[in-house]
Amino acid sequence: MTADFETQLRAVSLRVTRPRLAVLAALRDHPHVDTDTVIALVRADQPTVSHQAVYDVLRALTDAGLVRRIQPAGATARYEMRVGDNHHHVVCRSCGAIADVDCAVGDAPCLTASDDHGFVVDEAEVVYWGTCPGCATAGTAQ
């Protein structure tokens, strides 16, 4: 998998570095995590990587389009590697768990706005809110 990450980095003209590889690995294994979690995951393997280095890597990967930054209302920013497909998210109001949700019908129907006001729409952001199965079960057990 490291070779895939190296190829992805080079394809967007980014140097291959250990912190970049570590961040990509962390996001591959743990989608929708916040910066502090990424730092902890990276430091578990590379204890000398600084907070600032991880922040810089996340910014560079996001700017290059290899990583997507999402920030549901009232939540901290989260990061994921699933990019370029205009998918959406469902967020648990209780525990904050986040899961991916594909567009409801066909090829990104959400990109057809009822009134685009002359804009050329290329992305739509939808967040579904609710209660995850674990929290729903815990709530009924009490």
mmCIF file of N, CA and C in Angstrom:
data_model
loop_
_atom_site.group_PDB
_atom_site.id
_atom_site.type_symbol
_atom_site.label_atom_id
_atom_site.label_comp_id
_atom_site.label_asym_id
_atom_site.label_seq_id
_atom_site.Cartn_x
_atom_site.Cartn_y
_atom_site.Cartn_z
ATOM 1 N N MET A 1 0.824 -1.199 0.000
ATOM 2 C CA MET A 1 0.000 0.000 0.000
ATOM 3 C C MET A 1 0.864 1.257 0.000
ATOM 4 N N THR A 2 2.053 1.180 0.587
ATOM 5 C CA THR A 2 2.948 2.335 0.593
ATOM 6 C C THR A 2 3.283 2.758 -0.829
ATOM 7 N N ALA A 3 3.451 1.798 -1.721
ATOM 8 C CA ALA A 3 3.746 2.133 -3.122
ATOM 9 C C ALA A 3 2.592 2.913 -3.738
ATOM 10 N N ASP A 4 1.358 2.550 -3.398
ATOM 11 C CA ASP A 4 0.194 3.297 -3.886
ATOM 12 C C ASP A 4 0.220 4.736 -3.384
ATOM 13 N N PHE A 5 0.535 4.907 -2.110
ATOM 14 C CA PHE A 5 0.618 6.260 -1.549
ATOM 15 C C PHE A 5 1.716 7.053 -2.227
ATOM 16 N N GLU A 6 2.848 6.429 -2.469
ATOM 17 C CA GLU A 6 3.948 7.114 -3.142
ATOM 18 C C GLU A 6 3.524 7.561 -4.534
ATOM 19 N N THR A 7 2.829 6.694 -5.251
ATOM 20 C CA THR A 7 2.338 7.028 -6.589
ATOM 21 C C THR A 7 1.352 8.187 -6.527
ATOM 22 N N GLN A 8 0.450 8.147 -5.546
ATOM 23 C CA GLN A 8 -0.536 9.225 -5.396
ATOM 24 C C GLN A 8 0.156 10.557 -5.099
ATOM 25 N N LEU A 9 1.124 10.550 -4.216
ATOM 26 C CA LEU A 9 1.847 11.784 -3.875
ATOM 27 C C LEU A 9 2.577 12.341 -5.088
ATOM 28 N N ARG A 10 3.275 11.479 -5.794
ATOM 29 C CA ARG A 10 4.022 11.938 -6.973
ATOM 30 C C ARG A 10 3.084 12.449 -8.065
ATOM 31 N N ALA A 11 1.903 11.843 -8.187
ATOM 32 C CA ALA A 11 0.949 12.251 -9.223
ATOM 33 C C ALA A 11 0.460 13.681 -9.020
ATOM 34 N N VAL A 12 0.510 14.167 -7.788
ATOM 35 C CA VAL A 12 0.093 15.547 -7.515
ATOM 36 C C VAL A 12 1.298 16.431 -7.182
ATOM 37 N N SER A 13 2.477 15.965 -7.580
ATOM 38 C CA SER A 13 3.732 16.715 -7.429
ATOM 39 C C SER A 13 4.095 17.014 -5.981
ATOM 40 N N LEU A 14 3.791 16.076 -5.089
ATOM 41 C CA LEU A 14 4.223 16.208 -3.698
ATOM 42 C C LEU A 14 5.359 15.224 -3.450
ATOM 43 N N ARG A 15 6.338 15.667 -2.682
ATOM 44 C CA ARG A 15 7.434 14.785 -2.313
ATOM 45 C C ARG A 15 6.916 13.670 -1.414
ATOM 46 N N VAL A 16 7.525 12.518 -1.524
ATOM 47 C CA VAL A 16 7.191 11.391 -0.663
ATOM 48 C C VAL A 16 8.000 11.545 0.622
ATOM 49 N N THR A 17 7.299 11.730 1.733
ATOM 50 C CA THR A 17 7.963 11.850 3.035
ATOM 51 C C THR A 17 7.309 10.879 4.011
ATOM 52 N N ARG A 18 8.038 10.540 5.048
ATOM 53 C CA ARG A 18 7.485 9.624 6.050
ATOM 54 C C ARG A 18 6.243 10.191 6.717
ATOM 55 N N PRO A 19 6.214 11.475 7.105
ATOM 56 C CA PRO A 19 4.982 12.002 7.699
ATOM 57 C C PRO A 19 3.778 11.942 6.736
ATOM 58 N N ARG A 20 3.986 12.220 5.460
ATOM 59 C CA ARG A 20 2.880 12.144 4.501
ATOM 60 C C ARG A 20 2.376 10.714 4.362
ATOM 61 N N LEU A 21 3.305 9.764 4.281
ATOM 62 C CA LEU A 21 2.914 8.357 4.190
ATOM 63 C C LEU A 21 2.170 7.921 5.448
ATOM 64 N N ALA A 22 2.633 8.382 6.610
ATOM 65 C CA ALA A 22 1.995 8.003 7.875
ATOM 66 C C ALA A 22 0.587 8.584 7.987
ATOM 67 N N VAL A 23 0.408 9.827 7.550
ATOM 68 C CA VAL A 23 -0.918 10.442 7.593
ATOM 69 C C VAL A 23 -1.862 9.714 6.644
ATOM 70 N N LEU A 24 -1.415 9.408 5.447
ATOM 71 C CA LEU A 24 -2.260 8.680 4.502
ATOM 72 C C LEU A 24 -2.647 7.312 5.064
ATOM 73 N N ALA A 25 -1.711 6.627 5.684
ATOM 74 C CA ALA A 25 -2.013 5.323 6.279
ATOM 75 C C ALA A 25 -3.034 5.458 7.409
ATOM 76 N N ALA A 26 -2.875 6.486 8.227
ATOM 77 C CA ALA A 26 -3.816 6.701 9.326
ATOM 78 C C ALA A 26 -5.225 6.955 8.793
ATOM 79 N N LEU A 27 -5.332 7.764 7.740
ATOM 80 C CA LEU A 27 -6.647 8.073 7.182
ATOM 81 C C LEU A 27 -7.245 6.888 6.434
ATOM 82 N N ARG A 28 -6.399 6.074 5.824
ATOM 83 C CA ARG A 28 -6.895 4.862 5.167
ATOM 84 C C ARG A 28 -7.540 3.938 6.196
ATOM 85 N N ASP A 29 -6.889 3.794 7.342
ATOM 86 C CA ASP A 29 -7.359 2.871 8.370
ATOM 87 C C ASP A 29 -8.418 3.456 9.288
ATOM 88 N N HIS A 30 -8.499 4.781 9.336
ATOM 89 C CA HIS A 30 -9.421 5.458 10.260
ATOM 90 C C HIS A 30 -10.063 6.664 9.576
ATOM 91 N N PRO A 31 -11.034 6.441 8.689
ATOM 92 C CA PRO A 31 -11.674 7.586 8.026
ATOM 93 C C PRO A 31 -12.487 8.423 9.015
ATOM 94 N N HIS A 32 -12.624 9.683 8.686
ATOM 95 C CA HIS A 32 -13.443 10.634 9.455
ATOM 96 C C HIS A 32 -12.868 10.944 10.835
ATOM 97 N N VAL A 33 -11.538 10.996 10.939
ATOM 98 C CA VAL A 33 -10.928 11.326 12.226
ATOM 99 C C VAL A 33 -10.501 12.788 12.255
ATOM 100 N N ASP A 34 -10.420 13.318 13.468
ATOM 101 C CA ASP A 34 -10.000 14.708 13.634
ATOM 102 C C ASP A 34 -8.476 14.794 13.690
ATOM 103 N N THR A 35 -7.983 16.006 13.724
ATOM 104 C CA THR A 35 -6.536 16.234 13.682
ATOM 105 C C THR A 35 -5.827 15.592 14.867
ATOM 106 N N ASP A 36 -6.383 15.727 16.069
ATOM 107 C CA ASP A 36 -5.733 15.142 17.241
ATOM 108 C C ASP A 36 -5.598 13.629 17.111
ATOM 109 N N THR A 37 -6.600 12.991 16.549
ATOM 110 C CA THR A 37 -6.539 11.542 16.349
ATOM 111 C C THR A 37 -5.482 11.192 15.312
ATOM 112 N N VAL A 38 -5.407 11.980 14.243
ATOM 113 C CA VAL A 38 -4.376 11.743 13.226
ATOM 114 C C VAL A 38 -2.995 11.874 13.866
ATOM 115 N N ILE A 39 -2.809 12.898 14.672
ATOM 116 C CA ILE A 39 -1.514 13.091 15.340
ATOM 117 C C ILE A 39 -1.177 11.872 16.197
ATOM 118 N N ALA A 40 -2.129 11.395 16.983
ATOM 119 C CA ALA A 40 -1.890 10.240 17.851
ATOM 120 C C ALA A 40 -1.565 8.997 17.032
ATOM 121 N N LEU A 41 -2.291 8.789 15.943
ATOM 122 C CA LEU A 41 -2.038 7.617 15.100
ATOM 123 C C LEU A 41 -0.657 7.686 14.452
ATOM 124 N N VAL A 42 -0.281 8.861 13.965
ATOM 125 C CA VAL A 42 1.028 9.023 13.331
ATOM 126 C C VAL A 42 2.135 8.844 14.365
ATOM 127 N N ARG A 43 1.950 9.437 15.532
ATOM 128 C CA ARG A 43 2.987 9.356 16.572
ATOM 129 C C ARG A 43 3.141 7.953 17.153
ATOM 130 N N ALA A 44 2.119 7.125 17.044
ATOM 131 C CA ALA A 44 2.247 5.744 17.515
ATOM 132 C C ALA A 44 3.321 5.012 16.715
ATOM 133 N N ASP A 45 3.469 5.404 15.460
ATOM 134 C CA ASP A 45 4.475 4.785 14.591
ATOM 135 C C ASP A 45 5.739 5.634 14.481
ATOM 136 N N GLN A 46 5.561 6.952 14.537
ATOM 137 C CA GLN A 46 6.687 7.886 14.378
ATOM 138 C C GLN A 46 6.615 8.950 15.470
ATOM 139 N N PRO A 47 7.121 8.643 16.660
ATOM 140 C CA PRO A 47 6.952 9.523 17.817
ATOM 141 C C PRO A 47 7.579 10.912 17.690
ATOM 142 N N THR A 48 8.491 11.103 16.754
ATOM 143 C CA THR A 48 9.158 12.403 16.653
ATOM 144 C C THR A 48 8.445 13.383 15.725
ATOM 145 N N VAL A 49 7.374 12.955 15.080
ATOM 146 C CA VAL A 49 6.646 13.855 14.173
ATOM 147 C C VAL A 49 5.902 14.902 15.010
ATOM 148 N N SER A 50 6.081 16.157 14.664
ATOM 149 C CA SER A 50 5.482 17.246 15.441
ATOM 150 C C SER A 50 4.020 17.468 15.064
ATOM 151 N N HIS A 51 3.308 18.148 15.977
ATOM 152 C CA HIS A 51 1.929 18.542 15.695
ATOM 153 C C HIS A 51 1.883 19.370 14.409
ATOM 154 N N GLN A 52 2.790 20.334 14.309
ATOM 155 C CA GLN A 52 2.791 21.223 13.152
ATOM 156 C C GLN A 52 3.018 20.465 11.857
ATOM 157 N N ALA A 53 3.872 19.457 11.893
ATOM 158 C CA ALA A 53 4.119 18.658 10.687
ATOM 159 C C ALA A 53 2.839 17.978 10.231
ATOM 160 N N VAL A 54 2.072 17.437 11.162
ATOM 161 C CA VAL A 54 0.813 16.775 10.793
ATOM 162 C C VAL A 54 -0.176 17.793 10.238
ATOM 163 N N TYR A 55 -0.284 18.953 10.874
ATOM 164 C CA TYR A 55 -1.157 20.012 10.354
ATOM 165 C C TYR A 55 -0.746 20.389 8.929
ATOM 166 N N ASP A 56 0.552 20.547 8.714
ATOM 167 C CA ASP A 56 1.054 20.918 7.387
ATOM 168 C C ASP A 56 0.772 19.828 6.355
ATOM 169 N N VAL A 57 0.948 18.575 6.751
ATOM 170 C CA VAL A 57 0.678 17.458 5.841
ATOM 171 C C VAL A 57 -0.810 17.420 5.491
ATOM 172 N N LEU A 58 -1.675 17.544 6.485
ATOM 173 C CA LEU A 58 -3.119 17.525 6.213
ATOM 174 C C LEU A 58 -3.509 18.651 5.255
ATOM 175 N N ARG A 59 -2.935 19.824 5.451
ATOM 176 C CA ARG A 59 -3.236 20.958 4.564
ATOM 177 C C ARG A 59 -2.750 20.669 3.147
ATOM 178 N N ALA A 60 -1.534 20.160 3.018
ATOM 179 C CA ALA A 60 -0.972 19.874 1.693
ATOM 180 C C ALA A 60 -1.772 18.786 0.985
ATOM 181 N N LEU A 61 -2.134 17.733 1.706
ATOM 182 C CA LEU A 61 -2.897 16.639 1.098
ATOM 183 C C LEU A 61 -4.295 17.090 0.695
ATOM 184 N N THR A 62 -4.896 17.952 1.519
ATOM 185 C CA THR A 62 -6.218 18.491 1.193
ATOM 186 C C THR A 62 -6.128 19.408 -0.021
ATOM 187 N N ASP A 63 -5.155 20.303 -0.021
ATOM 188 C CA ASP A 63 -4.971 21.217 -1.155
ATOM 189 C C ASP A 63 -4.713 20.460 -2.459
ATOM 190 N N ALA A 64 -4.018 19.328 -2.352
ATOM 191 C CA ALA A 64 -3.681 18.534 -3.542
ATOM 192 C C ALA A 64 -4.843 17.638 -3.981
ATOM 193 N N GLY A 65 -5.892 17.550 -3.160
ATOM 194 C CA GLY A 65 -7.048 16.743 -3.518
ATOM 195 C C GLY A 65 -6.927 15.265 -3.168
ATOM 196 N N LEU A 66 -5.932 14.902 -2.382
ATOM 197 C CA LEU A 66 -5.790 13.509 -1.963
ATOM 198 C C LEU A 66 -6.624 13.197 -0.721
ATOM 199 N N VAL A 67 -6.958 14.241 0.018
ATOM 200 C CA VAL A 67 -7.708 14.111 1.266
ATOM 201 C C VAL A 67 -8.833 15.128 1.243
ATOM 202 N N ARG A 68 -9.944 14.761 1.838
ATOM 203 C CA ARG A 68 -11.087 15.672 1.944
ATOM 204 C C ARG A 68 -11.273 16.068 3.401
ATOM 205 N N ARG A 69 -11.464 17.354 3.624
ATOM 206 C CA ARG A 69 -11.732 17.879 4.958
ATOM 207 C C ARG A 69 -13.224 18.135 5.041
ATOM 208 N N ILE A 70 -13.867 17.574 6.053
ATOM 209 C CA ILE A 70 -15.282 17.838 6.277
ATOM 210 C C ILE A 70 -15.450 18.430 7.665
ATOM 211 N N GLN A 71 -16.466 19.253 7.845
ATOM 212 C CA GLN A 71 -16.712 19.825 9.158
ATOM 213 C C GLN A 71 -18.210 20.011 9.357
ATOM 214 N N PRO A 72 -18.871 18.955 9.851
ATOM 215 C CA PRO A 72 -20.297 19.090 10.137
ATOM 216 C C PRO A 72 -20.524 20.203 11.159
ATOM 217 N N ALA A 73 -21.659 20.863 11.080
ATOM 218 C CA ALA A 73 -21.980 21.983 11.975
ATOM 219 C C ALA A 73 -21.761 21.598 13.436
ATOM 220 N N GLY A 74 -21.018 22.432 14.148
ATOM 221 C CA GLY A 74 -20.788 22.214 15.563
ATOM 222 C C GLY A 74 -19.745 21.153 15.884
ATOM 223 N N ALA A 75 -19.094 20.601 14.880
ATOM 224 C CA ALA A 75 -18.095 19.549 15.104
ATOM 225 C C ALA A 75 -16.720 20.030 14.670
ATOM 226 N N THR A 76 -15.694 19.345 15.144
ATOM 227 C CA THR A 76 -14.345 19.663 14.689
ATOM 228 C C THR A 76 -14.148 19.109 13.283
ATOM 229 N N ALA A 77 -13.195 19.647 12.588
ATOM 230 C CA ALA A 77 -12.889 19.187 11.231
ATOM 231 C C ALA A 77 -12.437 17.741 11.275
ATOM 232 N N ARG A 78 -12.856 16.988 10.270
ATOM 233 C CA ARG A 78 -12.488 15.580 10.117
ATOM 234 C C ARG A 78 -11.884 15.400 8.734
ATOM 235 N N TYR A 79 -11.144 14.330 8.572
ATOM 236 C CA TYR A 79 -10.456 14.070 7.304
ATOM 237 C C TYR A 79 -10.743 12.658 6.816
ATOM 238 N N GLU A 80 -10.776 12.513 5.493
ATOM 239 C CA GLU A 80 -10.988 11.212 4.881
ATOM 240 C C GLU A 80 -10.266 11.170 3.547
ATOM 241 N N MET A 81 -10.023 9.949 3.069
ATOM 242 C CA MET A 81 -9.340 9.768 1.787
ATOM 243 C C MET A 81 -10.310 9.582 0.626
ATOM 244 N N ARG A 82 -11.573 9.419 0.901
ATOM 245 C CA ARG A 82 -12.544 9.240 -0.177
ATOM 246 C C ARG A 82 -12.818 10.617 -0.784
ATOM 247 N N VAL A 83 -12.320 10.825 -1.982
ATOM 248 C CA VAL A 83 -12.428 12.129 -2.640
ATOM 249 C C VAL A 83 -12.970 11.959 -4.054
ATOM 250 N N GLY A 84 -13.503 13.043 -4.584
ATOM 251 C CA GLY A 84 -13.842 13.095 -5.997
ATOM 252 C C GLY A 84 -15.143 12.448 -6.414
ATOM 253 N N ASP A 85 -15.945 11.985 -5.469
ATOM 254 C CA ASP A 85 -17.187 11.323 -5.873
ATOM 255 C C ASP A 85 -18.438 12.010 -5.331
ATOM 256 N N ASN A 86 -18.292 13.149 -4.706
ATOM 257 C CA ASN A 86 -19.408 13.935 -4.194
ATOM 258 C C ASN A 86 -20.339 13.123 -3.289
ATOM 259 N N HIS A 87 -19.760 12.271 -2.434
ATOM 260 C CA HIS A 87 -20.590 11.548 -1.472
ATOM 261 C C HIS A 87 -20.904 12.450 -0.283
ATOM 262 N N HIS A 88 -21.798 11.994 0.549
ATOM 263 C CA HIS A 88 -22.255 12.778 1.693
ATOM 264 C C HIS A 88 -21.966 12.022 2.986
ATOM 265 N N HIS A 89 -22.496 12.525 4.102
ATOM 266 C CA HIS A 89 -22.214 11.914 5.402
ATOM 267 C C HIS A 89 -23.452 11.882 6.278
ATOM 268 N N VAL A 90 -23.476 10.895 7.168
ATOM 269 C CA VAL A 90 -24.479 10.819 8.216
ATOM 270 C C VAL A 90 -23.721 10.911 9.537
ATOM 271 N N VAL A 91 -24.237 11.748 10.452
ATOM 272 C CA VAL A 91 -23.548 12.030 11.706
ATOM 273 C C VAL A 91 -24.472 11.698 12.876
ATOM 274 N N CYS A 92 -23.938 10.989 13.862
ATOM 275 C CA CYS A 92 -24.708 10.672 15.068
ATOM 276 C C CYS A 92 -24.703 11.881 15.994
ATOM 277 N N ARG A 93 -25.883 12.318 16.379
ATOM 278 C CA ARG A 93 -26.000 13.467 17.295
ATOM 279 C C ARG A 93 -25.490 13.132 18.698
ATOM 280 N N SER A 94 -25.467 11.858 19.034
ATOM 281 C CA SER A 94 -25.077 11.469 20.380
ATOM 282 C C SER A 94 -23.565 11.293 20.525
ATOM 283 N N CYS A 95 -22.967 10.419 19.724
ATOM 284 C CA CYS A 95 -21.534 10.107 19.888
ATOM 285 C C CYS A 95 -20.633 10.763 18.851
ATOM 286 N N GLY A 96 -21.223 11.334 17.790
ATOM 287 C CA GLY A 96 -20.428 12.001 16.759
ATOM 288 C C GLY A 96 -19.891 11.093 15.673
ATOM 289 N N ALA A 97 -20.265 9.806 15.700
ATOM 290 C CA ALA A 97 -19.808 8.888 14.649
ATOM 291 C C ALA A 97 -20.236 9.408 13.280
ATOM 292 N N ILE A 98 -19.384 9.197 12.279
ATOM 293 C CA ILE A 98 -19.663 9.655 10.924
ATOM 294 C C ILE A 98 -19.517 8.482 9.972
ATOM 295 N N ALA A 99 -20.447 8.382 9.022
ATOM 296 C CA ALA A 99 -20.367 7.351 7.994
ATOM 297 C C ALA A 99 -20.630 7.986 6.637
ATOM 298 N N ASP A 100 -20.100 7.370 5.594
ATOM 299 C CA ASP A 100 -20.309 7.844 4.225
ATOM 300 C C ASP A 100 -21.696 7.451 3.736
ATOM 301 N N VAL A 101 -22.281 8.329 2.917
ATOM 302 C CA VAL A 101 -23.571 8.067 2.279
ATOM 303 C C VAL A 101 -23.428 8.449 0.812
ATOM 304 N N ASP A 102 -23.659 7.493 -0.074
ATOM 305 C CA ASP A 102 -23.632 7.792 -1.502
ATOM 306 C C ASP A 102 -24.850 8.633 -1.867
ATOM 307 N N CYS A 103 -24.780 9.324 -3.009
ATOM 308 C CA CYS A 103 -25.930 10.079 -3.485
ATOM 309 C C CYS A 103 -27.127 9.138 -3.569
ATOM 310 N N ALA A 104 -28.288 9.661 -3.279
ATOM 311 C CA ALA A 104 -29.490 8.836 -3.178
ATOM 312 C C ALA A 104 -29.893 8.200 -4.499
ATOM 313 N N VAL A 105 -29.703 8.898 -5.597
ATOM 314 C CA VAL A 105 -30.177 8.391 -6.882
ATOM 315 C C VAL A 105 -29.121 8.656 -7.948
ATOM 316 N N GLY A 106 -28.646 7.623 -8.595
ATOM 317 C CA GLY A 106 -27.811 7.771 -9.784
ATOM 318 C C GLY A 106 -26.583 8.630 -9.626
ATOM 319 N N ASP A 107 -26.274 9.361 -10.695
ATOM 320 C CA ASP A 107 -25.046 10.149 -10.767
ATOM 321 C C ASP A 107 -25.219 11.536 -10.165
ATOM 322 N N ALA A 108 -24.925 11.659 -8.896
ATOM 323 C CA ALA A 108 -24.915 12.942 -8.193
ATOM 324 C C ALA A 108 -26.110 13.833 -8.546
ATOM 325 N N PRO A 109 -27.337 13.360 -8.316
ATOM 326 C CA PRO A 109 -28.498 14.171 -8.660
ATOM 327 C C PRO A 109 -28.562 15.456 -7.846
ATOM 328 N N CYS A 110 -27.883 15.460 -6.710
ATOM 329 C CA CYS A 110 -27.901 16.643 -5.859
ATOM 330 C C CYS A 110 -27.191 17.826 -6.519
ATOM 331 N N LEU A 111 -26.510 17.591 -7.635
ATOM 332 C CA LEU A 111 -25.836 18.692 -8.321
ATOM 333 C C LEU A 111 -26.787 19.470 -9.231
ATOM 334 N N THR A 112 -28.012 19.018 -9.344
ATOM 335 C CA THR A 112 -29.002 19.748 -10.129
ATOM 336 C C THR A 112 -29.837 20.577 -9.162
ATOM 337 N N ALA A 113 -29.422 21.802 -8.980
ATOM 338 C CA ALA A 113 -30.112 22.693 -8.048
ATOM 339 C C ALA A 113 -31.421 23.191 -8.649
ATOM 340 N N SER A 114 -32.402 23.429 -7.792
ATOM 341 C CA SER A 114 -33.677 23.947 -8.288
ATOM 342 C C SER A 114 -33.484 25.335 -8.901
ATOM 343 N N ASP A 115 -32.544 26.102 -8.375
ATOM 344 C CA ASP A 115 -32.179 27.402 -8.946
ATOM 345 C C ASP A 115 -30.711 27.623 -8.648
ATOM 346 N N ASP A 116 -29.864 27.525 -9.670
ATOM 347 C CA ASP A 116 -28.417 27.651 -9.450
ATOM 348 C C ASP A 116 -27.932 29.093 -9.498
ATOM 349 N N HIS A 117 -28.855 30.051 -9.742
ATOM 350 C CA HIS A 117 -28.510 31.478 -9.748
ATOM 351 C C HIS A 117 -27.346 31.802 -10.665
ATOM 352 N N GLY A 118 -27.157 30.992 -11.709
ATOM 353 C CA GLY A 118 -26.093 31.234 -12.667
ATOM 354 C C GLY A 118 -24.762 30.600 -12.305
ATOM 355 N N PHE A 119 -24.698 29.953 -11.150
ATOM 356 C CA PHE A 119 -23.463 29.294 -10.741
ATOM 357 C C PHE A 119 -23.256 28.022 -11.556
ATOM 358 N N VAL A 120 -21.996 27.652 -11.768
ATOM 359 C CA VAL A 120 -21.669 26.348 -12.327
ATOM 360 C C VAL A 120 -21.403 25.449 -11.120
ATOM 361 N N VAL A 121 -22.358 24.613 -10.766
ATOM 362 C CA VAL A 121 -22.274 23.779 -9.568
ATOM 363 C C VAL A 121 -21.437 22.537 -9.865
ATOM 364 N N ASP A 122 -20.410 22.294 -9.018
ATOM 365 C CA ASP A 122 -19.577 21.108 -9.206
ATOM 366 C C ASP A 122 -19.509 20.235 -7.964
ATOM 367 N N GLU A 123 -20.150 20.672 -6.882
ATOM 368 C CA GLU A 123 -20.142 19.878 -5.661
ATOM 369 C C GLU A 123 -21.325 20.285 -4.809
ATOM 370 N N ALA A 124 -21.873 19.318 -4.083
ATOM 371 C CA ALA A 124 -22.928 19.590 -3.119
ATOM 372 C C ALA A 124 -22.538 18.927 -1.807
ATOM 373 N N GLU A 125 -22.834 19.578 -0.708
ATOM 374 C CA GLU A 125 -22.500 19.023 0.595
ATOM 375 C C GLU A 125 -23.786 18.793 1.374
ATOM 376 N N VAL A 126 -24.046 17.534 1.676
ATOM 377 C CA VAL A 126 -25.243 17.161 2.412
ATOM 378 C C VAL A 126 -24.802 16.426 3.662
ATOM 379 N N VAL A 127 -25.368 16.782 4.792
ATOM 380 C CA VAL A 127 -25.091 16.068 6.039
ATOM 381 C C VAL A 127 -26.420 15.612 6.615
ATOM 382 N N TYR A 128 -26.531 14.312 6.802
ATOM 383 C CA TYR A 128 -27.706 13.743 7.455
ATOM 384 C C TYR A 128 -27.381 13.618 8.939
ATOM 385 N N TRP A 129 -28.318 13.965 9.787
ATOM 386 C CA TRP A 129 -28.119 13.886 11.231
ATOM 387 C C TRP A 129 -29.091 12.868 11.812
ATOM 388 N N GLY A 130 -28.660 12.147 12.818
ATOM 389 C CA GLY A 130 -29.529 11.175 13.464
ATOM 390 C C GLY A 130 -28.811 10.502 14.612
ATOM 391 N N THR A 131 -29.217 9.285 14.913
ATOM 392 C CA THR A 131 -28.622 8.504 15.992
ATOM 393 C C THR A 131 -28.101 7.200 15.411
ATOM 394 N N CYS A 132 -26.850 6.889 15.694
ATOM 395 C CA CYS A 132 -26.241 5.658 15.173
ATOM 396 C C CYS A 132 -26.868 4.444 15.861
ATOM 397 N N PRO A 133 -26.715 3.266 15.257
ATOM 398 C CA PRO A 133 -27.301 2.061 15.855
ATOM 399 C C PRO A 133 -26.828 1.803 17.291
ATOM 400 N N GLY A 134 -25.557 2.032 17.562
ATOM 401 C CA GLY A 134 -25.037 1.793 18.917
ATOM 402 C C GLY A 134 -25.680 2.700 19.947
ATOM 403 N N CYS A 135 -25.818 3.967 19.628
ATOM 404 C CA CYS A 135 -26.437 4.913 20.552
ATOM 405 C C CYS A 135 -27.938 4.653 20.674
ATOM 406 N N ALA A 136 -28.569 4.290 19.569
ATOM 407 C CA ALA A 136 -30.006 4.000 19.603
ATOM 408 C C ALA A 136 -30.271 2.802 20.499
ATOM 409 N N THR A 137 -29.426 1.769 20.402
ATOM 410 C CA THR A 137 -29.583 0.589 21.239
ATOM 411 C C THR A 137 -29.323 0.934 22.697
ATOM 412 N N ALA A 138 -28.282 1.716 22.959
ATOM 413 C CA ALA A 138 -27.959 2.118 24.323
ATOM 414 C C ALA A 138 -29.071 2.960 24.922
ATOM 415 N N GLY A 139 -29.705 3.790 24.104
ATOM 416 C CA GLY A 139 -30.792 4.649 24.577
ATOM 417 C C GLY A 139 -32.038 3.865 24.950
ATOM 418 N N THR A 140 -32.306 2.776 24.233
ATOM 419 C CA THR A 140 -33.487 1.975 24.528
ATOM 420 C C THR A 140 -33.244 1.017 25.679
ATOM 421 N N ALA A 141 -31.971 0.754 25.967
ATOM 422 C CA ALA A 141 -31.648 -0.185 27.046
ATOM 423 C C ALA A 141 -31.768 0.471 28.417
ATOM 424 N N GLN A 142 -31.800 1.782 28.458
ATOM 425 C CA GLN A 142 -31.835 2.485 29.750
ATOM 426 C C GLN A 142 -33.226 2.591 30.308
#
